[in-house]
Amino acid sequence: MPTRILPAVGDTDAVRSVTTLLSQLPDAEPVAPVVDSTQLVDTLARLAAESVDELPEVVIVHERIGPVPALELIREVALRFPAVGVILVTSDASPGLFQAAMDYGARGLVALPLSYEELASRVQAVAQWSTGVRRHLGAGGDVFTGVGGTVVTVSGAKGGVGTTLTAIQLALAAQASGRSTALVDMDLQTGDVASYLDVQFRRSVVDLAAITDISPRVLADAVFRHDTGVALLLAPGEGERGEDVTDRAARQIVSALRSRYEVVVIDCGAQMGGAGAAAVEMADRALLVTTPDVVAVRGAKRAVRMWDRLQIRKAEETTVVVNRHSRSTEIQPPLIQKITGTAVAATAVPANFKELQSVVDAGRIHELENKSAVKQALWGLAAELGLVKVPEGAGKAGRLRGGDRGSVSLRRRREG
C-alpha cells in the first residue's frame, strides 16, 4: 500500500526540493503541498471529517512554516490527529532540538540539506508507526480521532459590555442541547466566570501552563464540573499568576480542550494578551461583543484593526455581537458592521438589565429565567453559531428544548 505524504512547506525553493525527493521514494504517494499552518490544519480536518483512513500517514513540516511556529504546529497536529506521523525538516539537527521535537509530538527529524537515504529511512519508519496506530484504532482503542470540537472565543470591545455573560450563556446553551462543553476563563487578571457561576475551585488554567503533555487525566484534574454539566477551566484567583500562561501554553491548552469537548467557549475579556491572542487565532469563531454606543464601537474598531495588524484575525473572519440593543438608539447593527468591517450576528441581545440584576448579584447567572429576553437572545445566538444540537424535525421557527434548564428559541423575538 502506498504511503501518503503531505508536505507543509512555505518556502518556494524548499517546496521544490522536498517534492522532488518525495517523488523518488518507493511506494510513496506525495500529496499536493500546503504552504502554511492554517492550510495544513484545515486540510487534515477536512480529511478527518470523512474518515481517519483518508488522512495521510506522514506529514512533513518545514522549520520555516508559518504563521504558527513549526513546533507549535506539530503539537496541534499530534493532539488533533494522533494517527498522523509528523517529521520535522530543519537545519538544526542538535540533540536539544531533536528532544524538543519529540516532546512536541514529532515522530522523526530530518536535517537540511535533505538527503535521499535519510528522508527515505525516516518516512518508512514513521509510516509503519502510523499504520500500527490505525490498526489499533480499528480494533476499538479509546483514542481521540475526530476533527476536534468547535472553539469559540468571546472578546469585549471594552470592559463592561457583557463579554462574560455572553460566554457563559453560549456555553450553557450548548451543554443543555446535549453537546459536551467546556468554558474557559482566559481573562487571566480580572476573570469573573467563577463569580458569575457561584463556584470556588482551587485549580485554574495556570496549573496547565507548565505542562508540556496535557493528558486527559491531567485535564480532568484541572477542570471543575459545574452543576449544569459545563466543564469550567477558571482564571487564577491571583491575577499576577496570569502571566504564567504564555501564548505557547494557551495553544496547548486550547488544543487539549478541543480534543475532548464538542464545544469550547473561551472568555478572553477586553484586554488582549499573548494567551488571548493565541486563542483568538486558533478559534473557529471569534466573537467581539460591543454595545451600541460611540465609545464601545470605537473600541471594537480598534480591536479589529489590532487583530489584523498582528495577523491574529482578519476583520471578515470576526463576528460582532451587539449587546444592550434597542431600536431607539442611533447606532444600529448595520452601521456597526460598516464601521468595523466585520460580520454582525443576526441575533442582537436586548437591553434589559432589570431581569439580570438579581441573578448577577447572587452570582447565579445560570439560574436566569427561561422567559428572560436576554437569555432567549443569547441562546438564539448559540443556535445561530451552530453550537447547539438541533433535534430532528425542528423547523426554522421551532424550539430546541434543553431539559429543565430552559429552551433555545430559534424564532427571532420582537422587542416589546
PDB file of N, CA, C and O in Angstrom, residues 4 42-56 81 134 145-148:
ATOM      1  N   ARG A   4       1.007   7.808   1.869  1.00  0.00           N
ATOM      2  CA  ARG A   4       0.610   9.175   1.512  1.00  0.00           C
ATOM      3  C   ARG A   4       1.390  10.165   2.373  1.00  0.00           C
ATOM      4  O   ARG A   4       1.391  10.055   3.604  1.00  0.00           O
ATOM      5  N   ASP A  42      -6.465  22.860   8.281  1.00  0.00           N
ATOM      6  CA  ASP A  42      -7.744  22.794   7.577  1.00  0.00           C
ATOM      7  C   ASP A  42      -7.821  21.568   6.676  1.00  0.00           C
ATOM      8  O   ASP A  42      -8.859  20.905   6.581  1.00  0.00           O
ATOM      9  N   THR A  43      -6.722  21.254   5.988  1.00  0.00           N
ATOM     10  CA  THR A  43      -6.703  20.090   5.105  1.00  0.00           C
ATOM     11  C   THR A  43      -6.873  18.804   5.896  1.00  0.00           C
ATOM     12  O   THR A  43      -7.674  17.926   5.523  1.00  0.00           O
ATOM     13  N   LEU A  44      -6.142  18.673   6.992  1.00  0.00           N
ATOM     14  CA  LEU A  44      -6.266  17.475   7.818  1.00  0.00           C
ATOM     15  C   LEU A  44      -7.659  17.362   8.428  1.00  0.00           C
ATOM     16  O   LEU A  44      -8.215  16.257   8.521  1.00  0.00           O
ATOM     17  N   ALA A  45      -8.229  18.491   8.842  1.00  0.00           N
ATOM     18  CA  ALA A  45      -9.576  18.476   9.419  1.00  0.00           C
ATOM     19  C   ALA A  45     -10.600  18.009   8.396  1.00  0.00           C
ATOM     20  O   ALA A  45     -11.502  17.226   8.714  1.00  0.00           O
ATOM     21  N   ARG A  46     -10.478  18.494   7.178  1.00  0.00           N
ATOM     22  CA  ARG A  46     -11.415  18.092   6.120  1.00  0.00           C
ATOM     23  C   ARG A  46     -11.311  16.593   5.843  1.00  0.00           C
ATOM     24  O   ARG A  46     -12.322  15.902   5.703  1.00  0.00           O
ATOM     25  N   LEU A  47     -10.110  16.083   5.788  1.00  0.00           N
ATOM     26  CA  LEU A  47      -9.922  14.650   5.528  1.00  0.00           C
ATOM     27  C   LEU A  47     -10.414  13.808   6.704  1.00  0.00           C
ATOM     28  O   LEU A  47     -11.045  12.764   6.513  1.00  0.00           O
ATOM     29  N   ALA A  48     -10.133  14.266   7.940  1.00  0.00           N
ATOM     30  CA  ALA A  48     -10.563  13.519   9.127  1.00  0.00           C
ATOM     31  C   ALA A  48     -12.076  13.474   9.249  1.00  0.00           C
ATOM     32  O   ALA A  48     -12.637  12.516   9.782  1.00  0.00           O
ATOM     33  N   ALA A  49     -12.746  14.537   8.761  1.00  0.00           N
ATOM     34  CA  ALA A  49     -14.206  14.565   8.811  1.00  0.00           C
ATOM     35  C   ALA A  49     -14.802  13.453   7.960  1.00  0.00           C
ATOM     36  O   ALA A  49     -15.898  12.948   8.249  1.00  0.00           O
ATOM     37  N   GLU A  50     -14.108  13.052   6.902  1.00  0.00           N
ATOM     38  CA  GLU A  50     -14.577  11.949   6.063  1.00  0.00           C
ATOM     39  C   GLU A  50     -14.287  10.608   6.736  1.00  0.00           C
ATOM     40  O   GLU A  50     -15.174   9.790   6.924  1.00  0.00           O
ATOM     41  N   SER A  51     -13.032  10.395   7.117  1.00  0.00           N
ATOM     42  CA  SER A  51     -12.621   9.165   7.788  1.00  0.00           C
ATOM     43  C   SER A  51     -11.166   9.284   8.181  1.00  0.00           C
ATOM     44  O   SER A  51     -10.382   9.945   7.496  1.00  0.00           O
ATOM     45  N   VAL A  52     -10.786   8.613   9.268  1.00  0.00           N
ATOM     46  CA  VAL A  52      -9.384   8.623   9.667  1.00  0.00           C
ATOM     47  C   VAL A  52      -8.521   7.966   8.598  1.00  0.00           C
ATOM     48  O   VAL A  52      -7.339   8.279   8.443  1.00  0.00           O
ATOM     49  N   ASP A  53      -9.114   7.058   7.816  1.00  0.00           N
ATOM     50  CA  ASP A  53      -8.368   6.385   6.749  1.00  0.00           C
ATOM     51  C   ASP A  53      -8.011   7.329   5.605  1.00  0.00           C
ATOM     52  O   ASP A  53      -7.155   6.994   4.775  1.00  0.00           O
ATOM     53  N   GLU A  54      -8.677   8.476   5.533  1.00  0.00           N
ATOM     54  CA  GLU A  54      -8.383   9.436   4.472  1.00  0.00           C
ATOM     55  C   GLU A  54      -7.166  10.300   4.799  1.00  0.00           C
ATOM     56  O   GLU A  54      -6.625  10.976   3.928  1.00  0.00           O
ATOM     57  N   LEU A  55      -6.739  10.299   6.047  1.00  0.00           N
ATOM     58  CA  LEU A  55      -5.598  11.124   6.449  1.00  0.00           C
ATOM     59  C   LEU A  55      -4.294  10.551   5.887  1.00  0.00           C
ATOM     60  O   LEU A  55      -4.144   9.331   5.776  1.00  0.00           O
ATOM     61  N   PRO A  56      -3.329  11.411   5.537  1.00  0.00           N
ATOM     62  CA  PRO A  56      -2.023  10.912   5.107  1.00  0.00           C
ATOM     63  C   PRO A  56      -1.314  10.230   6.267  1.00  0.00           C
ATOM     64  O   PRO A  56      -1.510  10.595   7.432  1.00  0.00           O
ATOM     65  N   PHE A  81      -4.777  14.975  15.514  1.00  0.00           N
ATOM     66  CA  PHE A  81      -4.762  13.887  14.537  1.00  0.00           C
ATOM     67  C   PHE A  81      -3.702  12.859  14.931  1.00  0.00           C
ATOM     68  O   PHE A  81      -2.658  12.742  14.282  1.00  0.00           O
ATOM     69  N   ARG A 134      -3.248   3.107  13.384  1.00  0.00           N
ATOM     70  CA  ARG A 134      -4.563   2.972  12.749  1.00  0.00           C
ATOM     71  C   ARG A 134      -5.122   1.568  12.933  1.00  0.00           C
ATOM     72  O   ARG A 134      -6.334   1.386  13.065  1.00  0.00           O
ATOM     73  N   THR A 145      -9.901  10.565  17.616  1.00  0.00           N
ATOM     74  CA  THR A 145      -9.505  10.575  16.204  1.00  0.00           C
ATOM     75  C   THR A 145     -10.283  11.584  15.395  1.00  0.00           C
ATOM     76  O   THR A 145     -10.148  11.632  14.185  1.00  0.00           O
ATOM     77  N   GLY A 146     -11.156  12.358  16.041  1.00  0.00           N
ATOM     78  CA  GLY A 146     -12.014  13.239  15.275  1.00  0.00           C
ATOM     79  C   GLY A 146     -11.342  14.521  14.855  1.00  0.00           C
ATOM     80  O   GLY A 146     -10.181  14.771  15.139  1.00  0.00           O
ATOM     81  N   VAL A 147     -12.141  15.339  14.166  1.00  0.00           N
ATOM     82  CA  VAL A 147     -11.626  16.596  13.671  1.00  0.00           C
ATOM     83  C   VAL A 147     -11.402  17.589  14.811  1.00  0.00           C
ATOM     84  O   VAL A 147     -10.645  18.532  14.683  1.00  0.00           O
ATOM     85  N   GLY A 148     -12.046  17.346  15.950  1.00  0.00           N
ATOM     86  CA  GLY A 148     -11.901  18.268  17.071  1.00  0.00           C
ATOM     87  C   GLY A 148     -13.160  19.089  17.275  1.00  0.00           C
ATOM     88  O   GLY A 148     -13.967  19.261  16.367  1.00  0.00           O
TER      89      GLY A 148
END
